[in-house]
Coordinates of N, CA and C in Angstrom, one line a residue:
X1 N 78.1 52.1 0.5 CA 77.2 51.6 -0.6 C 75.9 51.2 0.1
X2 N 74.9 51.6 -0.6 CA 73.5 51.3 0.2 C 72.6 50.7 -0.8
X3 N 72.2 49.6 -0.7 CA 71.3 48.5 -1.7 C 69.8 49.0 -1.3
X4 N 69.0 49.1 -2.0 CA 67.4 49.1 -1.9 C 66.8 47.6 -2.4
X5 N 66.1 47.8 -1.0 CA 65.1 46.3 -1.3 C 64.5 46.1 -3.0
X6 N 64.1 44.9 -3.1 CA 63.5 44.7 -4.4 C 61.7 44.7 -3.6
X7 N 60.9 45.0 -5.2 CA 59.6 45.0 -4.5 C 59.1 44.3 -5.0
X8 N 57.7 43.6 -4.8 CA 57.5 42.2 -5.0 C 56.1 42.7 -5.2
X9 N 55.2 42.0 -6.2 CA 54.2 41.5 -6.6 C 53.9 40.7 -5.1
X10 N 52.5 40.5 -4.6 CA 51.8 39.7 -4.1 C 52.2 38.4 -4.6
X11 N 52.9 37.4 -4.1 CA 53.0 36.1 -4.6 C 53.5 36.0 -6.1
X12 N 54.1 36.6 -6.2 CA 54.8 37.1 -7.9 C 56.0 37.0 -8.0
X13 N 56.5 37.2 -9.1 CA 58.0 37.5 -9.1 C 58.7 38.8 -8.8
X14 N 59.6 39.1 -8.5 CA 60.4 40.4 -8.4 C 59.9 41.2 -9.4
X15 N 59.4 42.7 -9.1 CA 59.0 43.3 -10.0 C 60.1 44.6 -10.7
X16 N 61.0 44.8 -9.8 CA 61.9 45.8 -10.1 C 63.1 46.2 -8.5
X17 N 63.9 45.9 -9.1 CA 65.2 45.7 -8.0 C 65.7 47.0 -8.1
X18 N 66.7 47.5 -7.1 CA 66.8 49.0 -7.5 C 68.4 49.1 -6.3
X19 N 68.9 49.5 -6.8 CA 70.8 49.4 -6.4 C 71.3 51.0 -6.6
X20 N 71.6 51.3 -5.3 CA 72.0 53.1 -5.1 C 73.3 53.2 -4.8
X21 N 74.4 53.9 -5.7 CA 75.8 54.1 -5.4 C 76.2 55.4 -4.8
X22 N 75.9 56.1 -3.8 CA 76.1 57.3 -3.3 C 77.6 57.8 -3.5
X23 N 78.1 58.8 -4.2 CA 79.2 59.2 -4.6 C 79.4 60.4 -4.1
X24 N 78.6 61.2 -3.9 CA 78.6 62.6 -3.1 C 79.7 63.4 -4.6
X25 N 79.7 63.5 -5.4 CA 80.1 64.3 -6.3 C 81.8 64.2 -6.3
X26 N 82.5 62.6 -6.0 CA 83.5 62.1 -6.3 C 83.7 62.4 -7.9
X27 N 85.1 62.6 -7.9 CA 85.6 62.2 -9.3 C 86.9 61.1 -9.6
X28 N 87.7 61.3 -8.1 CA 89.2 60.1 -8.5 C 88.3 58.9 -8.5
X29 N 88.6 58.0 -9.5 CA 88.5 56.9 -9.1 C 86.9 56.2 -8.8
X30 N 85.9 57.1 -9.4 CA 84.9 57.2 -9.7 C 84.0 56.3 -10.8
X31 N 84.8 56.6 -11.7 CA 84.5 55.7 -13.2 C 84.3 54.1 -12.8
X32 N 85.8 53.5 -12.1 CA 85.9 52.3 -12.0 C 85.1 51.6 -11.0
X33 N 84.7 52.4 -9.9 CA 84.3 52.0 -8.6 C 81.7 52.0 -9.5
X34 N 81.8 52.8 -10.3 CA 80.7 52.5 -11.0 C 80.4 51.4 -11.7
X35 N 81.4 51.0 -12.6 CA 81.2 50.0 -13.3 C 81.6 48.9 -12.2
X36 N 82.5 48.6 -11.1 CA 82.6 47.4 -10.3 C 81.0 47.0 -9.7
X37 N 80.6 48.8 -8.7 CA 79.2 48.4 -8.6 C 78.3 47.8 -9.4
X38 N 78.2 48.6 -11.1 CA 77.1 47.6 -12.1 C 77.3 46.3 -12.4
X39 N 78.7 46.1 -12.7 CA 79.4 44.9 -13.0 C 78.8 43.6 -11.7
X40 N 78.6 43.9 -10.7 CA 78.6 43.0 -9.8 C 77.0 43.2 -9.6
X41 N 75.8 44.2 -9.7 CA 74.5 44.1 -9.7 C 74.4 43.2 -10.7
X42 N 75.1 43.5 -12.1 CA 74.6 42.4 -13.4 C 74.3 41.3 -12.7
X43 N 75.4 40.8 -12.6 CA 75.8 39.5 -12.1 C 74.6 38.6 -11.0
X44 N 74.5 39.6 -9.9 CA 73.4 39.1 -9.4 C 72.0 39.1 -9.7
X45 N 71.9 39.8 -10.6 CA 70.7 39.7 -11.6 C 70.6 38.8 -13.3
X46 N 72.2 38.4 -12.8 CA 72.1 36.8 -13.7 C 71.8 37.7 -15.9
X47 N 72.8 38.7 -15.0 CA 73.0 39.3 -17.1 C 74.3 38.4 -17.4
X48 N 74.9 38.2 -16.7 CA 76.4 37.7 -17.1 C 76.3 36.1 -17.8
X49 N 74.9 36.2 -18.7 CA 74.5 35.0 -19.7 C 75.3 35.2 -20.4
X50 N 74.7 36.8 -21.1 CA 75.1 37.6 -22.4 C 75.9 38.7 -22.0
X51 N 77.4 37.9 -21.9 CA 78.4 39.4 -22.4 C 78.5 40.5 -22.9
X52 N 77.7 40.3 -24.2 CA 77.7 41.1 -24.9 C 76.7 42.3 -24.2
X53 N 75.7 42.3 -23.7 CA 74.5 43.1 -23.6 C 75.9 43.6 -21.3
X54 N 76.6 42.7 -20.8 CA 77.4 43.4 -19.8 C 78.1 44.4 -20.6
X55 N 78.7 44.1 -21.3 CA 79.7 45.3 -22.0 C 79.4 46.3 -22.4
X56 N 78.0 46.2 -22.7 CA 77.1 47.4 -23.4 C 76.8 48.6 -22.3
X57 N 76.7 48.0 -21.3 CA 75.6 48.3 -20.1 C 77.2 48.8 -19.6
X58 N 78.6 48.1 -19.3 CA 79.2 48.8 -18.4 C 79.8 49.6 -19.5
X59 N 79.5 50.2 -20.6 CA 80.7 51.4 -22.0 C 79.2 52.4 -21.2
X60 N 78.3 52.2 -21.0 CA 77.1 53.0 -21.2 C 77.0 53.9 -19.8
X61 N 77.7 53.0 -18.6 CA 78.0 53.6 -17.4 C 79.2 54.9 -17.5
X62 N 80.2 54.0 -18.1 CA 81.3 54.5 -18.1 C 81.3 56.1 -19.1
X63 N 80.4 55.6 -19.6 CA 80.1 57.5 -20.8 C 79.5 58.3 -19.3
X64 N 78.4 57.8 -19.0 CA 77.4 59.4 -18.4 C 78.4 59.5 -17.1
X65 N 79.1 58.6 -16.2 CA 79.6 58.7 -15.2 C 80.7 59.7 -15.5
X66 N 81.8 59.1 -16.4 CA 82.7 60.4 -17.2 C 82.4 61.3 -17.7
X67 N 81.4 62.0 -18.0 CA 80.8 63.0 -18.5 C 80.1 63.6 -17.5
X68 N 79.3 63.2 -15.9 CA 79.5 64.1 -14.7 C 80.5 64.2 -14.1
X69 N 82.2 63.7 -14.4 CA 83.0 63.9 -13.9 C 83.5 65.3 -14.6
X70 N 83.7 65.1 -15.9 CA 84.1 66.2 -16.7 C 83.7 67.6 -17.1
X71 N 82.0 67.1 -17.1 CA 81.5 68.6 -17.4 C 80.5 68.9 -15.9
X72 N 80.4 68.2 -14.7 CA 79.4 69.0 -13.8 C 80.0 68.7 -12.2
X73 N 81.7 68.7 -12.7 CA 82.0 68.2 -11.3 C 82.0 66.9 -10.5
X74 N 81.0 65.8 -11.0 CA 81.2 64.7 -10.5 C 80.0 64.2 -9.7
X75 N 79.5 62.7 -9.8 CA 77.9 62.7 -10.0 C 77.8 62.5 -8.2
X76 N 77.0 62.7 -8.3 CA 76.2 62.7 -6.8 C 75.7 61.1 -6.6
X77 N 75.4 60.4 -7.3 CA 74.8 59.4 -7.1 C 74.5 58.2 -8.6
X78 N 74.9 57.1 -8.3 CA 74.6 56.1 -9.7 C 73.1 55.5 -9.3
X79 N 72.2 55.2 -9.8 CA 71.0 54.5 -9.7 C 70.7 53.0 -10.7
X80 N 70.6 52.0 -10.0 CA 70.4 51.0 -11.4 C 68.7 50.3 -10.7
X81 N 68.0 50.3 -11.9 CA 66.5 49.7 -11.5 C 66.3 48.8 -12.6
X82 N 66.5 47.7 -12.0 CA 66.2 46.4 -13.1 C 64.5 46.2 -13.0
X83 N 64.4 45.3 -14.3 CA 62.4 44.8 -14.0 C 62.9 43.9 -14.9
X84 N 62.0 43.0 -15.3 CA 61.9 42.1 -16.0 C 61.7 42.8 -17.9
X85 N 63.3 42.7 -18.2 CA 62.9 42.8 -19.7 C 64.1 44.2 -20.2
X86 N 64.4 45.2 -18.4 CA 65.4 46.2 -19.1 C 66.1 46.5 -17.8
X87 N 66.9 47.3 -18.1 CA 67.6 47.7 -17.2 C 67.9 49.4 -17.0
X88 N 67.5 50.6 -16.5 CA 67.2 52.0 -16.3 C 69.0 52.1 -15.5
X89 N 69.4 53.2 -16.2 CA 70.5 53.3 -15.3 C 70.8 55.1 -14.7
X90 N 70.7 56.0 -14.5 CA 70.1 57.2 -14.1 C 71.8 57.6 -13.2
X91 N 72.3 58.5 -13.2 CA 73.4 59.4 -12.8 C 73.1 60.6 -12.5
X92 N 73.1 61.1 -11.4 CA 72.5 62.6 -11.1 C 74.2 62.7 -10.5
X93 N 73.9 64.8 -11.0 CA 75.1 65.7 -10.9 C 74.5 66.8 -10.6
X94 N 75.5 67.7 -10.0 CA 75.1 68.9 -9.8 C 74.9 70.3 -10.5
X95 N 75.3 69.9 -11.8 CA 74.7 71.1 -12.9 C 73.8 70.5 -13.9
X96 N 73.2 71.5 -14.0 CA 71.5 71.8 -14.5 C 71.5 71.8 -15.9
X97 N 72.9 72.0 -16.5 CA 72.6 72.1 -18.1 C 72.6 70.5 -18.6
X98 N 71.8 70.6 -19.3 CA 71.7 69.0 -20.3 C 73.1 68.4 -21.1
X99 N 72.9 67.3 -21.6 CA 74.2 66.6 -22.0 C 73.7 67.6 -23.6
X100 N 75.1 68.0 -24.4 CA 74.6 68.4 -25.5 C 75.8 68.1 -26.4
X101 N 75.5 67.6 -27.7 CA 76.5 66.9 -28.7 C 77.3 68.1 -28.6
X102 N 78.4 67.8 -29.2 CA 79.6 68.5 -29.7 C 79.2 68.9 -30.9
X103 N 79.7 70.0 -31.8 CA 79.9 70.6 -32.9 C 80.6 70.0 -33.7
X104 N 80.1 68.8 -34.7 CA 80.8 68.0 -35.4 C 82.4 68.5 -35.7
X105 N 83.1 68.2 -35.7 CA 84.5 68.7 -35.5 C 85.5 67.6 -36.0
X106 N 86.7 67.6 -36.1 CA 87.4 66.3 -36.4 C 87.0 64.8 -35.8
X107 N 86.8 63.7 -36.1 CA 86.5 62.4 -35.5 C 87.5 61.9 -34.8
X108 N 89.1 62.3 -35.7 CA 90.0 61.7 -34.7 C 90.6 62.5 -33.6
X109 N 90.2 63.6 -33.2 CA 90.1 64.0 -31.9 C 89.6 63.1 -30.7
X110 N 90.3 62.8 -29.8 CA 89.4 62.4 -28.6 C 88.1 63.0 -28.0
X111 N 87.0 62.6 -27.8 CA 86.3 63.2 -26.7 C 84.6 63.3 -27.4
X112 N 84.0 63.9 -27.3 CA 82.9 64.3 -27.9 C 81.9 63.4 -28.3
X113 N 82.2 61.6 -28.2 CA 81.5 60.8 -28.8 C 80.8 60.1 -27.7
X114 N 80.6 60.0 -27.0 CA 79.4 59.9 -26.0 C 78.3 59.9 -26.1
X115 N 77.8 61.1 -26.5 CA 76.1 60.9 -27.0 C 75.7 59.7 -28.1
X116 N 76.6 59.7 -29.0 CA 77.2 58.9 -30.2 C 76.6 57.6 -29.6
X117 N 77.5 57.4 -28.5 CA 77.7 56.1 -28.0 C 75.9 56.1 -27.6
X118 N 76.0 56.7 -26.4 CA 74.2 56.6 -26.2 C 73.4 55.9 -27.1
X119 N 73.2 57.2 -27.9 CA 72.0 57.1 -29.1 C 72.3 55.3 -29.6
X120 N 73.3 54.8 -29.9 CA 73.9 53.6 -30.5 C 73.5 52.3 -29.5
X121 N 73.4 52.2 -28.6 CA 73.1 51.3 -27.6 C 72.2 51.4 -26.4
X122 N 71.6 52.8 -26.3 CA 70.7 52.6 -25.4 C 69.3 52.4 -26.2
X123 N 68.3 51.9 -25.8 CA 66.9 52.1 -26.3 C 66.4 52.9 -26.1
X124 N 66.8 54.1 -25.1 CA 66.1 55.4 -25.0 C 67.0 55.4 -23.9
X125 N 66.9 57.2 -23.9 CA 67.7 58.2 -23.0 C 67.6 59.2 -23.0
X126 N 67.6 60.1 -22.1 CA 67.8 61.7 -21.9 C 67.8 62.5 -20.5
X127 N 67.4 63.4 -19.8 CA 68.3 64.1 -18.8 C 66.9 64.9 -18.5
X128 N 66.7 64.8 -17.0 CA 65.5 65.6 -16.7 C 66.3 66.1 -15.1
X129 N 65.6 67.4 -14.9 CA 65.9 67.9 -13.7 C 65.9 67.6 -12.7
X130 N 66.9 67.6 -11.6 CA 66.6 67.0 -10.2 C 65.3 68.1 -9.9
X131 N 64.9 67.2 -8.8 CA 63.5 67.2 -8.1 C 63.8 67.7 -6.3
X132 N 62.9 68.2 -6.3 CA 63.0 68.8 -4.7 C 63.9 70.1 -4.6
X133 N 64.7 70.5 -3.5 CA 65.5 71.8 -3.5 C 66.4 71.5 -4.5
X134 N 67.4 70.3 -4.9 CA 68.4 70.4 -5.5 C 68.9 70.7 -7.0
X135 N 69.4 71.5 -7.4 CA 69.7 71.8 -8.1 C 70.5 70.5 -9.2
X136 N 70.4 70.7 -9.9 CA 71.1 69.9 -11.2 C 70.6 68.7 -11.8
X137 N 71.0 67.7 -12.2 CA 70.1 66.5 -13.5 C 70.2 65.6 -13.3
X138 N 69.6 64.6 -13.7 CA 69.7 63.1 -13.5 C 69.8 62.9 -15.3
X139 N 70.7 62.0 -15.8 CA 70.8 61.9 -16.8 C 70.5 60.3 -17.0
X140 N 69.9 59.5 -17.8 CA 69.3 58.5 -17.7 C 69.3 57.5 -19.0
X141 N 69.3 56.2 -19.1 CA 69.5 55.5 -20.3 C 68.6 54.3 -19.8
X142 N 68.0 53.7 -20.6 CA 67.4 52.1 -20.9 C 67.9 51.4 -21.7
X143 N 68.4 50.2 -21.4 CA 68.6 48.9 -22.3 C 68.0 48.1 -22.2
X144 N 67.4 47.0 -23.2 CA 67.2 45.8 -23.4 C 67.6 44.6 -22.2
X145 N 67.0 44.0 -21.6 CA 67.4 42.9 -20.9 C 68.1 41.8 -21.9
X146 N 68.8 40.7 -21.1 CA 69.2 40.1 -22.2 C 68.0 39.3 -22.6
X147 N 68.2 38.9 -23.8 CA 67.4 37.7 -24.5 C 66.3 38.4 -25.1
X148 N 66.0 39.9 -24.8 CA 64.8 40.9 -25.5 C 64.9 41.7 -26.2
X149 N 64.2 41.8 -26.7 CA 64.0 42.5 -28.3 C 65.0 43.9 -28.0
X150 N 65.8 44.5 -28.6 CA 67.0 45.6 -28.8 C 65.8 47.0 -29.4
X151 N 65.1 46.5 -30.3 CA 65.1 47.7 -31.1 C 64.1 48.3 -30.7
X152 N 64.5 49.8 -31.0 CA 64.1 50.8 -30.6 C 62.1 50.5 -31.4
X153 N 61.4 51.2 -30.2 CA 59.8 51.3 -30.6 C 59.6 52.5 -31.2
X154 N 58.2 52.5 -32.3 CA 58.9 53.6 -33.5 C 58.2 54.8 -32.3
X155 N 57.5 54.7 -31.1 CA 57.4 56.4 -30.2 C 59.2 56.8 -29.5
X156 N 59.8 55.7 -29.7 CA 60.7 56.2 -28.8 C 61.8 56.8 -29.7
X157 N 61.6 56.9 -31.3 CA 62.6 57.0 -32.5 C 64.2 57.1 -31.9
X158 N 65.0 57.7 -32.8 CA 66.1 57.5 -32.6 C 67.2 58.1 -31.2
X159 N 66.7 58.6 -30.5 CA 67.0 59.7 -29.7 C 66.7 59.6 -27.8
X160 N 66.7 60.2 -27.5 CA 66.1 60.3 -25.9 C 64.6 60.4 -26.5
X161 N 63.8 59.9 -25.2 CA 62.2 59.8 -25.1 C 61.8 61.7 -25.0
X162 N 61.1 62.0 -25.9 CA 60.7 63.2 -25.9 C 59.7 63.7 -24.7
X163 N 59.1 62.5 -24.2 CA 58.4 62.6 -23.2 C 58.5 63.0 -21.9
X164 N 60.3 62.6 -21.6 CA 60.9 62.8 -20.1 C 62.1 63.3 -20.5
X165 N 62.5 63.9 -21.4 CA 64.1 64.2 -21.6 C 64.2 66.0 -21.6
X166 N 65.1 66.2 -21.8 CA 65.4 67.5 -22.2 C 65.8 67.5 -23.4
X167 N 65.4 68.1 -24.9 CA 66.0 68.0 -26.1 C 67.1 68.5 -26.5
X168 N 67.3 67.5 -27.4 CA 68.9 67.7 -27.9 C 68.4 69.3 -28.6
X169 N 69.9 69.8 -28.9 CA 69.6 71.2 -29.6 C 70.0 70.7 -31.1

C-alpha cells in the first residue's frame, strides 16, 4: 500500500490528500481489501461523523471495484483524493470500453444495477481513458463531503459530467 503526501496551501489548511491502493489487476479478495483501505482513509479524514455519507462512499467503492473485477479483469489501481467539501474516488482497469447500462431486463435478476446505484449517490461520474502508453480507463465518481450540500449542480444534471466522461449510450 503506498500513501501520497497531502499538499498544503502556504500556511493554509490541507488542500487535497490523496491515498493510492496498487492492486495490479487482483480480483480474490479485492472488493474487501478496497473498502478496508477507504473505510480506514474515511476515518482519518474524520467522515466517520456521518455514517451515513461512510456507507455511501464504501456501496460506491464496492460497485466500480466489482465491476473492474467482472467486466475488465480486475482494477489496476484504487485512487481516493479528498479536499475540503468532496471526496473523488477513481478505479483504473485494463479495458478500454466504458461502464454501459444493461438493457432494461427483469429487476429481480441480480446484477446490472450499478450504474443505478452511481447515478443515485454520486454527484457526478464517468470513465475517461488511461493516459500515457496504457491501455484501458479510469472510471471515476464524486461525493459530497459530509455536512455539504448533496445535490447535484444543474451543469452537472443527472448523469456523469459531460465534460470528462465517456457518454452513456
Amino acid at each position: 500500500m503506498r500513501r501520497a503526501g497531502a499538499v498544503r496551501e502556504t500556511g493554509g489548511p490541507v488542500a487535497e490528500q490523496t491515498r493510492r491502493l496498487v492492486l495490479g489487476g487482483a480480483t480474490t479478495g479485492v472488493v474487501t481489501r478496497c473498502r478496508d483501505f477507504t473505510r480506514q482513509a474515511l476515518a482519518d479524514w474524520q467522515w466517520t461523523r456521518d455514517q451515513d455519507a461512510v456507507d455511501d462512499v464504501l456501496l460506491l467503492v464496492s460497485e466500480v471495484v466489482t465491476n473492474a473485477c467482472l467486466h475488465a479483469g480486475g482494477p489496476r489501481e484504487l485512487v481516493l483524493r479528498h479536499a475540503p467539501g468532496r471526496l473523488r474516488v477513481e478505479v483504473s482497469d485494463d479495458n478500454p470500453e466504458p461502464p454501459r447500462r444493461r438493457v432494461s431486463g427483469d429487476r429481480g435478476r441480480p446484477g446490472g444495477h450499478g450504474l443505478v446505484v452511481l447515478e443515485r449517490l454520486a454527484r457526478s461520474w464517468g470513465a475517461q481513458p488511461s493516459g500515457g502508453a496504457g491501455v484501458g480507463k479510469t472510471v471515476w465518481l464524486e461525493v459530497p463531503g459530509p455536512g455539504t450540500d448533496s445535490a447535484r449542480t444543474p451543469e452537472q444534471g443527472p448523469g456523469p459530467d459531460p465534460g470528462r466522461s465517456t457518454p452513456r449510450p
